[in-house]
XYZ file of C-alpha atoms in Angstrom:
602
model
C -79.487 -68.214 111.150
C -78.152 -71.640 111.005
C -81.017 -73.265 112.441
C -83.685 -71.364 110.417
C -82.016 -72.522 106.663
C -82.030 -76.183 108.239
C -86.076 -75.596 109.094
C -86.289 -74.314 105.584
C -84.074 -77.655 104.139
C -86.484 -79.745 106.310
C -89.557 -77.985 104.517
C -87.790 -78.053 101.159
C -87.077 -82.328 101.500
C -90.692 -82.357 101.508
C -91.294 -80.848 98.360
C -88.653 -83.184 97.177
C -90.315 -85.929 98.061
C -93.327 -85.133 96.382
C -92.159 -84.106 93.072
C -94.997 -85.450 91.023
C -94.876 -88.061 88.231
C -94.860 -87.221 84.910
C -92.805 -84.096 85.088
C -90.056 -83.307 82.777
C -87.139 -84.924 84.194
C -84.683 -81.896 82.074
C -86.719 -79.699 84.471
C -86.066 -81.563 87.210
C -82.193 -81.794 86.559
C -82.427 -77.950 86.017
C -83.997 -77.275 89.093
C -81.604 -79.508 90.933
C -79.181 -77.941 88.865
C -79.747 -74.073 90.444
C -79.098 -75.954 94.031
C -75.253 -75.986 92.847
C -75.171 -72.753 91.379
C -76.812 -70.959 94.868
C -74.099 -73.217 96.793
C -71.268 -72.386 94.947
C -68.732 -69.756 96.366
C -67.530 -67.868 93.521
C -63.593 -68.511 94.219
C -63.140 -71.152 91.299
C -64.091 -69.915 87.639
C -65.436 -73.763 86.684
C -67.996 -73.512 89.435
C -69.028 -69.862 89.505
C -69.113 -69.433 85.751
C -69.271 -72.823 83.875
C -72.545 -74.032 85.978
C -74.362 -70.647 84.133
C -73.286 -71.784 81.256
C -74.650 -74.895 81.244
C -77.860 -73.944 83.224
C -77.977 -71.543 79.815
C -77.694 -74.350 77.498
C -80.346 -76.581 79.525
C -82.454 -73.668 79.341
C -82.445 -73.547 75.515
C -82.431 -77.298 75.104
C -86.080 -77.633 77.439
C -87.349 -74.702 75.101
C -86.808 -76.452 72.381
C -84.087 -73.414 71.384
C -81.380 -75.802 70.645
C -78.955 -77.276 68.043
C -77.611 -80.866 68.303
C -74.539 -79.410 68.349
C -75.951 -77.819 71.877
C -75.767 -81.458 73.026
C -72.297 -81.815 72.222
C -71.071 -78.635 73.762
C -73.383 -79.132 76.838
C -71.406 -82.921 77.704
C -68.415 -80.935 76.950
C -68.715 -78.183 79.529
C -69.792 -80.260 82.705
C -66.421 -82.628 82.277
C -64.616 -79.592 81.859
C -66.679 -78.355 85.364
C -66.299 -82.245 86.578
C -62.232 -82.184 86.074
C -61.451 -78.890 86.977
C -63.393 -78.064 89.606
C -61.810 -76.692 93.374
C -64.344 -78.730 94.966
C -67.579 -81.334 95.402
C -69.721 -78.676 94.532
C -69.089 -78.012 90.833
C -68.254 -81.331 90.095
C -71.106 -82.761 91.637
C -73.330 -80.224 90.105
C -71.759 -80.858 86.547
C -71.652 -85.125 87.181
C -74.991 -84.485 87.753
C -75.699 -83.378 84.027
C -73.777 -85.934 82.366
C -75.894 -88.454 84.780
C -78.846 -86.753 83.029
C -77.151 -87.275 79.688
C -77.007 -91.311 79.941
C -79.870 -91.489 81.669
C -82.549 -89.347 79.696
C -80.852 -89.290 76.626
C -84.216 -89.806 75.077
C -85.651 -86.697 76.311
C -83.147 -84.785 75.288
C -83.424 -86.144 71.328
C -86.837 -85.491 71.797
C -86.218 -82.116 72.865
C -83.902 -81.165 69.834
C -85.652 -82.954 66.735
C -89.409 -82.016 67.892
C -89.031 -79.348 70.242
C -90.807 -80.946 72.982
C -90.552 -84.082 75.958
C -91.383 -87.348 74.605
C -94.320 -88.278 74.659
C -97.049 -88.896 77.553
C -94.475 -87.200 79.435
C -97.582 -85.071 81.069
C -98.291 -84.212 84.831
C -100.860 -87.077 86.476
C -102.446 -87.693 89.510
C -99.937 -88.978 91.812
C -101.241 -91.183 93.806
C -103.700 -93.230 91.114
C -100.570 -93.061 88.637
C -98.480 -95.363 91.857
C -100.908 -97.555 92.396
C -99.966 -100.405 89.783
C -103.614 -101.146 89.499
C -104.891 -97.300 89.094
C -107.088 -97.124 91.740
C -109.589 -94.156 91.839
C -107.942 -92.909 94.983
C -109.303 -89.824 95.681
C -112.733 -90.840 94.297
C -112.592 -93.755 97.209
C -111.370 -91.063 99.799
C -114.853 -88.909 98.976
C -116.934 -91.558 99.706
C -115.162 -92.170 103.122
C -115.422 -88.939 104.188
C -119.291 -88.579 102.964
C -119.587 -91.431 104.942
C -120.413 -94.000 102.454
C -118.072 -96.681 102.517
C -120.224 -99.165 100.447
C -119.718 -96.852 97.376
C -116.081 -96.246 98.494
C -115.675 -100.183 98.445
C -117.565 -100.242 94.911
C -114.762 -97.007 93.474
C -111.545 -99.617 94.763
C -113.569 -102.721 93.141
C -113.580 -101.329 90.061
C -109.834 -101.585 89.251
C -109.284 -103.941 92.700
C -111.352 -106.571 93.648
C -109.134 -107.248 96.760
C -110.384 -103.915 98.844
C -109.799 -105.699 102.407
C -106.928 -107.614 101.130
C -104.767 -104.836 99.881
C -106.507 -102.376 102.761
C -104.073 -105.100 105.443
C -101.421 -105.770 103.272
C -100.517 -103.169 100.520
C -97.248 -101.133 100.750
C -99.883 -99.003 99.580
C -97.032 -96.697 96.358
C -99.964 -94.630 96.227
C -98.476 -92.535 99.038
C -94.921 -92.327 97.785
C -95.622 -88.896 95.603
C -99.124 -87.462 97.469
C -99.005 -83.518 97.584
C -100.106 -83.237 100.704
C -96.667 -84.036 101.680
C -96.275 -79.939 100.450
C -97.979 -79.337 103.329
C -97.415 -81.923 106.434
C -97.476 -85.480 105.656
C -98.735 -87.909 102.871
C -102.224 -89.289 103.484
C -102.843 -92.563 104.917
C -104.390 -93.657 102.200
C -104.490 -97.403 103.458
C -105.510 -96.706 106.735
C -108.194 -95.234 105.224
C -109.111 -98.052 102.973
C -108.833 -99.923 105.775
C -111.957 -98.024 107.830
C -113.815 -98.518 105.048
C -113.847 -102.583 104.482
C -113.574 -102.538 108.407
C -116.924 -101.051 108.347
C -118.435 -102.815 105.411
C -117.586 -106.193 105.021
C -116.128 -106.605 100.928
C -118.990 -109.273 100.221
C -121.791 -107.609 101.648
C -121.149 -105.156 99.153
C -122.797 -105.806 95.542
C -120.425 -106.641 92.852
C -121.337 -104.531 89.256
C -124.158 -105.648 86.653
C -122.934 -108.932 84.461
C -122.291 -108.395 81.206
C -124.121 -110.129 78.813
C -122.601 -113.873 78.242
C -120.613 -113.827 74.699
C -120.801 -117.870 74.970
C -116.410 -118.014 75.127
C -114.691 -119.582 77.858
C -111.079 -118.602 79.508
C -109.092 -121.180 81.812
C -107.138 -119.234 84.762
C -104.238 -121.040 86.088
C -103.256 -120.078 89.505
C -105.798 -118.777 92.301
C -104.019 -116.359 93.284
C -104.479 -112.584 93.403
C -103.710 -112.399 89.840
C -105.877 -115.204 88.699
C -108.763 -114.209 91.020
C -108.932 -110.398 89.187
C -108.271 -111.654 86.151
C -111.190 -113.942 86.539
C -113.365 -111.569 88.062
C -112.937 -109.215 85.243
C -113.530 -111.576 82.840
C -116.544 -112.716 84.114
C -118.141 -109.291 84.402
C -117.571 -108.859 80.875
C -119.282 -111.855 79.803
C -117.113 -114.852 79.546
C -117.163 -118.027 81.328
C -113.765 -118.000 83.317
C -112.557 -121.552 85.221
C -109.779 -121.108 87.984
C -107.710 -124.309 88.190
C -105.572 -123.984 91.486
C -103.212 -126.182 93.141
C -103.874 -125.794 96.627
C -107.347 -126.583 98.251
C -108.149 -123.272 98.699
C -107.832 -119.983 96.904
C -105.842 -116.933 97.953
C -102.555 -118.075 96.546
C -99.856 -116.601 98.727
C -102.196 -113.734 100.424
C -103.711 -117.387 102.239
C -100.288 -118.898 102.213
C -97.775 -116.373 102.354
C -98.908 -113.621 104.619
C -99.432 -114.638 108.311
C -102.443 -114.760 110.017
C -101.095 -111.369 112.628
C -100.869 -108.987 108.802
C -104.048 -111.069 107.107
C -106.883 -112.676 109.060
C -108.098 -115.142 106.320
C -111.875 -114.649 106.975
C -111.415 -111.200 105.573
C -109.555 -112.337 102.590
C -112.329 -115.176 102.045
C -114.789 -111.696 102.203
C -112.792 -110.615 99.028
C -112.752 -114.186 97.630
C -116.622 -114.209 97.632
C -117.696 -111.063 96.316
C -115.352 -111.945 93.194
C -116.961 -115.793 92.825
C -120.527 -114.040 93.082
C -119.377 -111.607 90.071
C -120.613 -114.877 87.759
C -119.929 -117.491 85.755
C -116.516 -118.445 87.595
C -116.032 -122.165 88.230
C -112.910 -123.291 90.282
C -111.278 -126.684 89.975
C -109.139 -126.640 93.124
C -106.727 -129.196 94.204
C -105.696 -129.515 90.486
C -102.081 -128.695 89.419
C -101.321 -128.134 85.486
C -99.117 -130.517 84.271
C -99.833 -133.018 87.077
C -103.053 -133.237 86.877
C -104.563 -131.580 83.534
C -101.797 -131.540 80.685
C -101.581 -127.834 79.484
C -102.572 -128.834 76.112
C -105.956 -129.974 76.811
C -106.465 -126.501 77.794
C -105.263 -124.976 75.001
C -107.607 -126.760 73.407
C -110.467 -126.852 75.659
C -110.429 -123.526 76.145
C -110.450 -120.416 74.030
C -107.868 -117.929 75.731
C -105.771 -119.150 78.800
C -104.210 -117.472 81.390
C -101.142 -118.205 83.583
C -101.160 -116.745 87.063
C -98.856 -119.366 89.201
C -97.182 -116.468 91.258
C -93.741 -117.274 92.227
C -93.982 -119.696 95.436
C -91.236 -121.926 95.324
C -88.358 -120.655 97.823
C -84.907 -120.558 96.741
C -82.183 -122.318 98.430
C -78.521 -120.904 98.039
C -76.445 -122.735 95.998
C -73.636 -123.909 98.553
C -72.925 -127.456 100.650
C -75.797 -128.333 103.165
C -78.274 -125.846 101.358
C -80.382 -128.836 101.808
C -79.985 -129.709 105.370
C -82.341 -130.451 108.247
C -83.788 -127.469 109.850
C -82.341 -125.007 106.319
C -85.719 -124.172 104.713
C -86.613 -120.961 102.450
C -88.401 -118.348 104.166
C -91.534 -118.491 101.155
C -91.592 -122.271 102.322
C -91.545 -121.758 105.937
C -94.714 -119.544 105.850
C -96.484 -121.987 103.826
C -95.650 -124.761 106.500
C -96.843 -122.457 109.273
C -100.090 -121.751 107.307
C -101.431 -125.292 106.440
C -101.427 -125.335 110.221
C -97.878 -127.617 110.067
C -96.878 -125.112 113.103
C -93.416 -126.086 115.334
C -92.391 -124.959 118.335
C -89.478 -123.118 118.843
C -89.105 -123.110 122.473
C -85.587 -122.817 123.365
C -84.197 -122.306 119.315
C -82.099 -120.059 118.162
C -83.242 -119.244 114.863
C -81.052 -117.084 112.084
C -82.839 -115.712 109.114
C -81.095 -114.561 105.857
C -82.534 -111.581 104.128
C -84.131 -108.788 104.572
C -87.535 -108.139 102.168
C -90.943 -108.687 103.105
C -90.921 -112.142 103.043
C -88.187 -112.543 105.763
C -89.874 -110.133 107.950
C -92.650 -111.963 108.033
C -90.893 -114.962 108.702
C -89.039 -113.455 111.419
C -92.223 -112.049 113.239
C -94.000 -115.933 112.691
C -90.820 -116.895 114.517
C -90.878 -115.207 117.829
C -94.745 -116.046 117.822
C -93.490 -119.616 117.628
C -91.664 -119.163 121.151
C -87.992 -119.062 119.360
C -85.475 -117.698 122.199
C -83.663 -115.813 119.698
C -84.221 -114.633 116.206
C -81.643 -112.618 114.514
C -81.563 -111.440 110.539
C -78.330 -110.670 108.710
C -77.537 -109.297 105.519
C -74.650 -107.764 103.899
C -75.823 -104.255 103.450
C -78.492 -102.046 104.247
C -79.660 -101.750 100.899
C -80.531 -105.105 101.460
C -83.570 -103.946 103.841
C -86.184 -103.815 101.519
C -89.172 -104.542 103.618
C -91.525 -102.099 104.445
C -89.655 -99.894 107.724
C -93.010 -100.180 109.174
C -92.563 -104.201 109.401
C -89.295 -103.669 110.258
C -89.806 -101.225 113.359
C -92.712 -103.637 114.203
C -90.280 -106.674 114.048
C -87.790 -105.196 116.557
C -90.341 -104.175 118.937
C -91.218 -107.532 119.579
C -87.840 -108.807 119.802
C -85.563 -109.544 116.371
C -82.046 -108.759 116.417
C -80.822 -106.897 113.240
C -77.224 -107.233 112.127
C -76.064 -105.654 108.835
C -72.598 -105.759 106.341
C -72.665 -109.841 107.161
C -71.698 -111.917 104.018
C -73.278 -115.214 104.423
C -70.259 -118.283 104.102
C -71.266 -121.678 104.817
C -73.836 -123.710 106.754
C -72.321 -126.175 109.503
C -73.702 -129.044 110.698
C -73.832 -131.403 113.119
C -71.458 -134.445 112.373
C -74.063 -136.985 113.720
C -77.675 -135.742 112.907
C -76.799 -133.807 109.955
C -79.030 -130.951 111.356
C -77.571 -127.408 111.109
C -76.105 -126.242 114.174
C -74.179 -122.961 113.090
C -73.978 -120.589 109.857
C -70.789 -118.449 108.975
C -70.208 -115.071 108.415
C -67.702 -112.826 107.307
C -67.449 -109.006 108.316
C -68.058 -106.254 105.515
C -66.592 -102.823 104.514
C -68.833 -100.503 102.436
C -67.084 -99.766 99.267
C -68.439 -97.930 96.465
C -71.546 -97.066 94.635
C -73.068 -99.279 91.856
C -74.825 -97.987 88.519
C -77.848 -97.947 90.793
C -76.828 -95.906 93.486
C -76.398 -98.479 95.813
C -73.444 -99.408 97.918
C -71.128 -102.253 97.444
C -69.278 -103.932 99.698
C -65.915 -106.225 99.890
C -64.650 -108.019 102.961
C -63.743 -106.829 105.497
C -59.684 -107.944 107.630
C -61.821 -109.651 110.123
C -61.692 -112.959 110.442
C -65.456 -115.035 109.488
C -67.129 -116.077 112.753
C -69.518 -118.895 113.457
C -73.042 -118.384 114.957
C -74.783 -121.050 116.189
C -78.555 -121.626 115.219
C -80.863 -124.348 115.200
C -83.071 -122.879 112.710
C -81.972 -121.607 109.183
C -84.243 -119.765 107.193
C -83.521 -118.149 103.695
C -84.959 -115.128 102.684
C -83.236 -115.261 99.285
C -86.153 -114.744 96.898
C -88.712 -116.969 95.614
C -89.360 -119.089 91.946
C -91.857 -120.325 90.216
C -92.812 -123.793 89.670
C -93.018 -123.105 85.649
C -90.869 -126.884 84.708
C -93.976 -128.223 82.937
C -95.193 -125.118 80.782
C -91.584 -124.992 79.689
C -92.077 -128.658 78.890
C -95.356 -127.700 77.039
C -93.423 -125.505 74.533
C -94.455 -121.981 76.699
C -91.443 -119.917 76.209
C -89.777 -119.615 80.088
C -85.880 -117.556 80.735
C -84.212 -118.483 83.946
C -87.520 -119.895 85.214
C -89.772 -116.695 84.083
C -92.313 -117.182 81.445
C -92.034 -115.066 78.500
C -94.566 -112.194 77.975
C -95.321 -108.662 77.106
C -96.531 -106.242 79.365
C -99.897 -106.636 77.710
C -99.468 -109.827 79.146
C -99.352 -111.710 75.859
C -97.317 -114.600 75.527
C -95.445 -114.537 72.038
C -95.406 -117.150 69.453
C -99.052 -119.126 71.344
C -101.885 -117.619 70.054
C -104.639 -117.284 72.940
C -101.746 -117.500 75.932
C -101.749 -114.843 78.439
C -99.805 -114.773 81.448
C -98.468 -112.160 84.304
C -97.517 -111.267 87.992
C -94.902 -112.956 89.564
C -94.582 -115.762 87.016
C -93.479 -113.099 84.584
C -91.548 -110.330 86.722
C -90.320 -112.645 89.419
C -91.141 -112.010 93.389
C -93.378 -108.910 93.672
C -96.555 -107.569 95.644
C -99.543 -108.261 95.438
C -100.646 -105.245 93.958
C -98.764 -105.704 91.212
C -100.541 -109.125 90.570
C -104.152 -107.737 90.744
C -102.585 -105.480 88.246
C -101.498 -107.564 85.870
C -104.728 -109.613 86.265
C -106.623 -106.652 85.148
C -104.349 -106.176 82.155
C -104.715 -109.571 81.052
C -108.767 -109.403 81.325
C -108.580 -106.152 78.909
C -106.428 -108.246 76.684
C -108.304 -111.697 76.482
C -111.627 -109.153 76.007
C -109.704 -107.817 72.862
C -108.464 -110.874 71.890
C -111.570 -112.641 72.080
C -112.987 -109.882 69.592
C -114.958 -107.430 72.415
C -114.246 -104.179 73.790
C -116.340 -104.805 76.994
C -116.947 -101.500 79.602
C -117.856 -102.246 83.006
C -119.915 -99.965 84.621
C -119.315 -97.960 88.288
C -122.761 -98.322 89.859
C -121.748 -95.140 91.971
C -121.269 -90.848 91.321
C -117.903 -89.826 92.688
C -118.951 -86.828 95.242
C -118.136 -83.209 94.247
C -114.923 -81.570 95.002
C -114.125 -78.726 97.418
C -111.632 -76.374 97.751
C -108.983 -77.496 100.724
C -107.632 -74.365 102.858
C -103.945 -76.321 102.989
C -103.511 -75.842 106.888
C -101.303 -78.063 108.328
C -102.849 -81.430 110.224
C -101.030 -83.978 112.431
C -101.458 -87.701 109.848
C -103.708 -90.135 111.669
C -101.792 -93.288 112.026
C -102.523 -97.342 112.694
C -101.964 -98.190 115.843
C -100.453 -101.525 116.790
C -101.120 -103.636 120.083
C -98.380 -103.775 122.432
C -95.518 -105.596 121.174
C -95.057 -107.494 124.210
C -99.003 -108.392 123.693
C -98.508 -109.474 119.952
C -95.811 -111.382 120.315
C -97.636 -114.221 121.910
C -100.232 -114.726 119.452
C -101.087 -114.531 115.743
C -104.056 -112.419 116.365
C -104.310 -109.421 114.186
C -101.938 -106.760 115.105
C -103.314 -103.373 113.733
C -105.729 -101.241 115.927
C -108.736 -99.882 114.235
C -108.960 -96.150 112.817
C -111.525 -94.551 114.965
C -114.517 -92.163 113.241
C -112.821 -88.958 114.326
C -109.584 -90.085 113.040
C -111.197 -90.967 109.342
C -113.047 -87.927 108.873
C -110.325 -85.754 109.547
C -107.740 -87.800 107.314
C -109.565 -88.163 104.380
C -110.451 -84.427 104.909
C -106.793 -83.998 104.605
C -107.040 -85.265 100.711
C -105.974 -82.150 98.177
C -108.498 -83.751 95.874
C -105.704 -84.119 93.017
C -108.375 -85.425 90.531
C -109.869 -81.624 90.344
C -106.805 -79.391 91.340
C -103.747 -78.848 90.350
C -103.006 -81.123 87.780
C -101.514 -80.298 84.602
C -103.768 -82.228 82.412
C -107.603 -82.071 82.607
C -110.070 -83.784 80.944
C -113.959 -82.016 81.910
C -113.154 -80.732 84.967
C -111.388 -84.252 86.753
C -107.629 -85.293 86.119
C -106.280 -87.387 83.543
C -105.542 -90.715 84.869
């Protein structure tokens, strides 16, 4: 019996897992709700009873039945429940509602005074609503598996113009909710992607019709991912866009950030050229703002601008030695290694601090650099934020992990002044934070000292934004000021986004932004510009739901890999792409709440 309720639990985590976006989250806490009531035992009268009587007040509040006074009487039964309750089971179930309480409180005025959830609070298409960008996913996935992967390419270049960038490198959200986890397993979305520019190189591929030229010009700072889309967007609707970029080539930290073994820069460059044949894009590279060009020459030079600097600048920890000889910040470190400034590490013993992305990558570059030991510490395991893929990947080819680790001091050597040993003192989980993360405090142990020859900080990254604070552009702790329209307030025609506005993110996000600030220069520049999708997205069929094993990307043998910076991933074979995109529920036609002519609102 025992075993056949956890096969169902397994089944049910699923469906979990998948809840879709833009469901009512009272319905949600309802539904979660009912889990408490079916677990309770009946021998306590706050449990058995009081948990009904809430679940009856939800009820009336989601149907738009209910008083404020409802509200009031609802908080006050579930700390009643919470107080009184024999055990974890009616007080969690009841904590639970008061959670919902402070954390929703909107939707719950909006479900007394108008009788309904607040607004746009509608079912979508989950994997299109994840991707920051709002990718056409499962238009994209119908190409691939009619076999057309130019036209799939064109689909993910109308809100992307980095296909075979993001297609390597995306953490690819878009999976997070898919439905087909109701079934077996999410699709591999960017595997699939993946086939596609792997078949079809990204500039062989023609970029859509010009629009005609309106005459205005845009300055882009920042070659990035953010300044290339917005640029390429802006061109395509008519306007002259220049790129001014620091570095000698463009990419921003896709070209100096990722490593080679993730990114082989001759496919990024096949992005890079389909979006400087899109038109009238000039780039001005070499050519810092601030340095180089003062910021108000383009202001007035120019008649929108846009700020895409990302967020390159590595932090240092504030503490003695920070600045030491062999200390450098992780963002920093992969910079180093891709101008071709490589070291070797033969014999080192090299400590990295962190645990995101970034410090994955830098501990992967490492052992490719012939270190004879590379171990990453944090202080808790919330503090693993990388992809698990990259992490798995890291200790198969050889990184030591170590966990609840606060990081002291740096030590170094009396004579050189190099680093020779970092300290560390032992943790004890403590409690959970307004986040739902763990805290921790120190631990009895004494700190210990671990000697390294290498430091490298994987603390989180800045941007270089000193002189457009100097120019009067309004920057907080290093951030510059702007809306999520992208609009800088108080300087008419500024537009900025991505990392220089959110702090360290993904790349994604960037493109993202870029294409929000393109919309909002068109606007501002007095246009309403459409660009057209020079392909048909093919028809829809019905999918008979039966269960299929989720094709994977293969990696090369870790003990292979490790050696080189070649590119790691295997290629999706033909077999494998036809049968995962034939996995796809096609979401855009089925089961969504909201339909608009037969495909899903976006």
């Amino acid at each position: 019996m025992n075993e056949r309720i956890d096969t169902v639990l397994h089944k049910f985590r699923s469906r979990m897992t998948s809840y879709p976006p833009g469901m009512c989250p009272l319905t949600l806490y309802r539904s979660l709700l009912h889990i408490s009531m079916n677990q309770s035992c009946g021998k306590c009268i706050p449990c058995r009873d009081g948990l009904h009587e809430v679940d009856r007040l939800l009820k009336s509040i989601i149907n738009g039945d209910a008083s404020r006074d409802s509200l009031s009487e609802l908080e006050k039964k579930c700390l009643m429940i919470e107080e009184t309750s024999d055990c974890a089971v009616g007080a969690s179930g009841a904590r639970l509602i008061l959670d919902s309480l402070k954390d929703f409180s909107d939707e719950y005025e909006s479900h007394i005074e108008k009788k309904r959830c607040v607004e746009n609070t509608v079912q979508t298409i989950p994997c299109i609503t994840l991707c920051p960008a709002h990718v056409d996913v499962p238009g994209y996935i119908a190409h691939i598996k009619e076999g057309n992967m130019a036209d799939a390419i064109k689909v993910i270049r109308d809100r992307n113009p980095f296909p075979t960038a993001c297609a390597y490198i995306c953490e690819h959200p878009c999976e997070n909710k898919c439905r087909r986890s109701l079934i077996d397993a999410p699709l591999n979305i960017r595997g699939l992607k993946k086939y596609a520019v792997d078949n079809v190189s990204a500039d062989s591929v023609p970029t859509p019709r010009r629009n005609v030229s309106t005459g205005k010009k845009v300055a882009i700072i920042g070659g990035g991912p953010g300044g290339l889309t917005a640029a390429y967007f802006l061109s395509l609707m008519g306007h002259e866009a220049d790129i001014y970029e620091e570095h000698e080539k463009l990419g921003g930290m896709l070209r100096y950030g990722i490593p080679e073994y993730r990114l082989p820069k001759d496919k990024l460059d096949s992005d890079i050229n389909a979006i400087l044949s899109a038109g009238d894009i000039k780039v001005f590279t070499g050519t810092k703002i601030g340095r180089d060009i003062p910021f108000e020459k383009l202001k007035k030079d120019y008649d929108a601008v846009y700020i895409g600097i990302g967020a390159q600048l590595g932090n240092r920890m504030p503490m003695e030695n920070h600045d030491a000889e062999g200390v450098i910040p992780a963002a920093d470190f992969l910079q180093k290694v891709a101008r071709g400034d490589s070291m070797d590490l033969s014999g080192k013993k090299v400590v990295i601090i962190g645990g995101g992305n970034v410090a994955m990558d830098a501990a992967r570059t490492v052992v490719r650099l012939n270190a004879e030991t590379v171990h990453v510490f944090t202080r808790k395991r919330d503090d693993y934020t990388a992809l698990e893929s990259e992490m798995e990947s890291a200790m198969q080819e050889g990184v030591r992990f170590r966990t609840l680790l606060s990081f002291l001091h740096i030590e170094t050597n009396p004579d050189t002044g190099a680093v020779q040993a970092v300290w560390l003192q032992p943790e004890i989980v403590n409690t959970y934070d307004d986040f739902g993360f763990v805290t921790t405090e120190h631990s009895s142990n004494y700190p210990y000292r671990f000697k390294c020859d290498l430091l490298i900080l994987g603390v989180g990254q800045r941007s270089d934004s000193e002189a457009f604070s100097e120019a009067g552009v309004p920057v907080q702790r290093g951030r510059i000021q702007a809306s999520e329209a992208c609009i800088v307030q108080g300087m008419d025609g500024v537009f900025s986004g991505g990392d220089c506005v959110t702090g360290p993110s993904t790349a994604i996000r960037a493109i993202a932004a870029g294409q929000v600030a393109a919309i909002n220069i068109d606007e501002y520049l007095g246009y309403h510009h459409k660009i057209s999708l020079e392909t048909d997205i093919p028809p829809a069929y019905p999918n008979p739901c039966i269960p299929t094993g989720r094709a994977e990307i293969e990696e090369k043998d870790p003990f292979e890999r490790r050696t080189n910076f070649d590119f790691v991933e295997l290629p999706m074979t033909y077999e494998e792409a036809m049968r995962e995109s034939g996995r796809c529920l096609r979401c855009d036609h089925y089961g969504c709440g909201s339909m608009e002519g037969g495909r899903g609102d976006k």
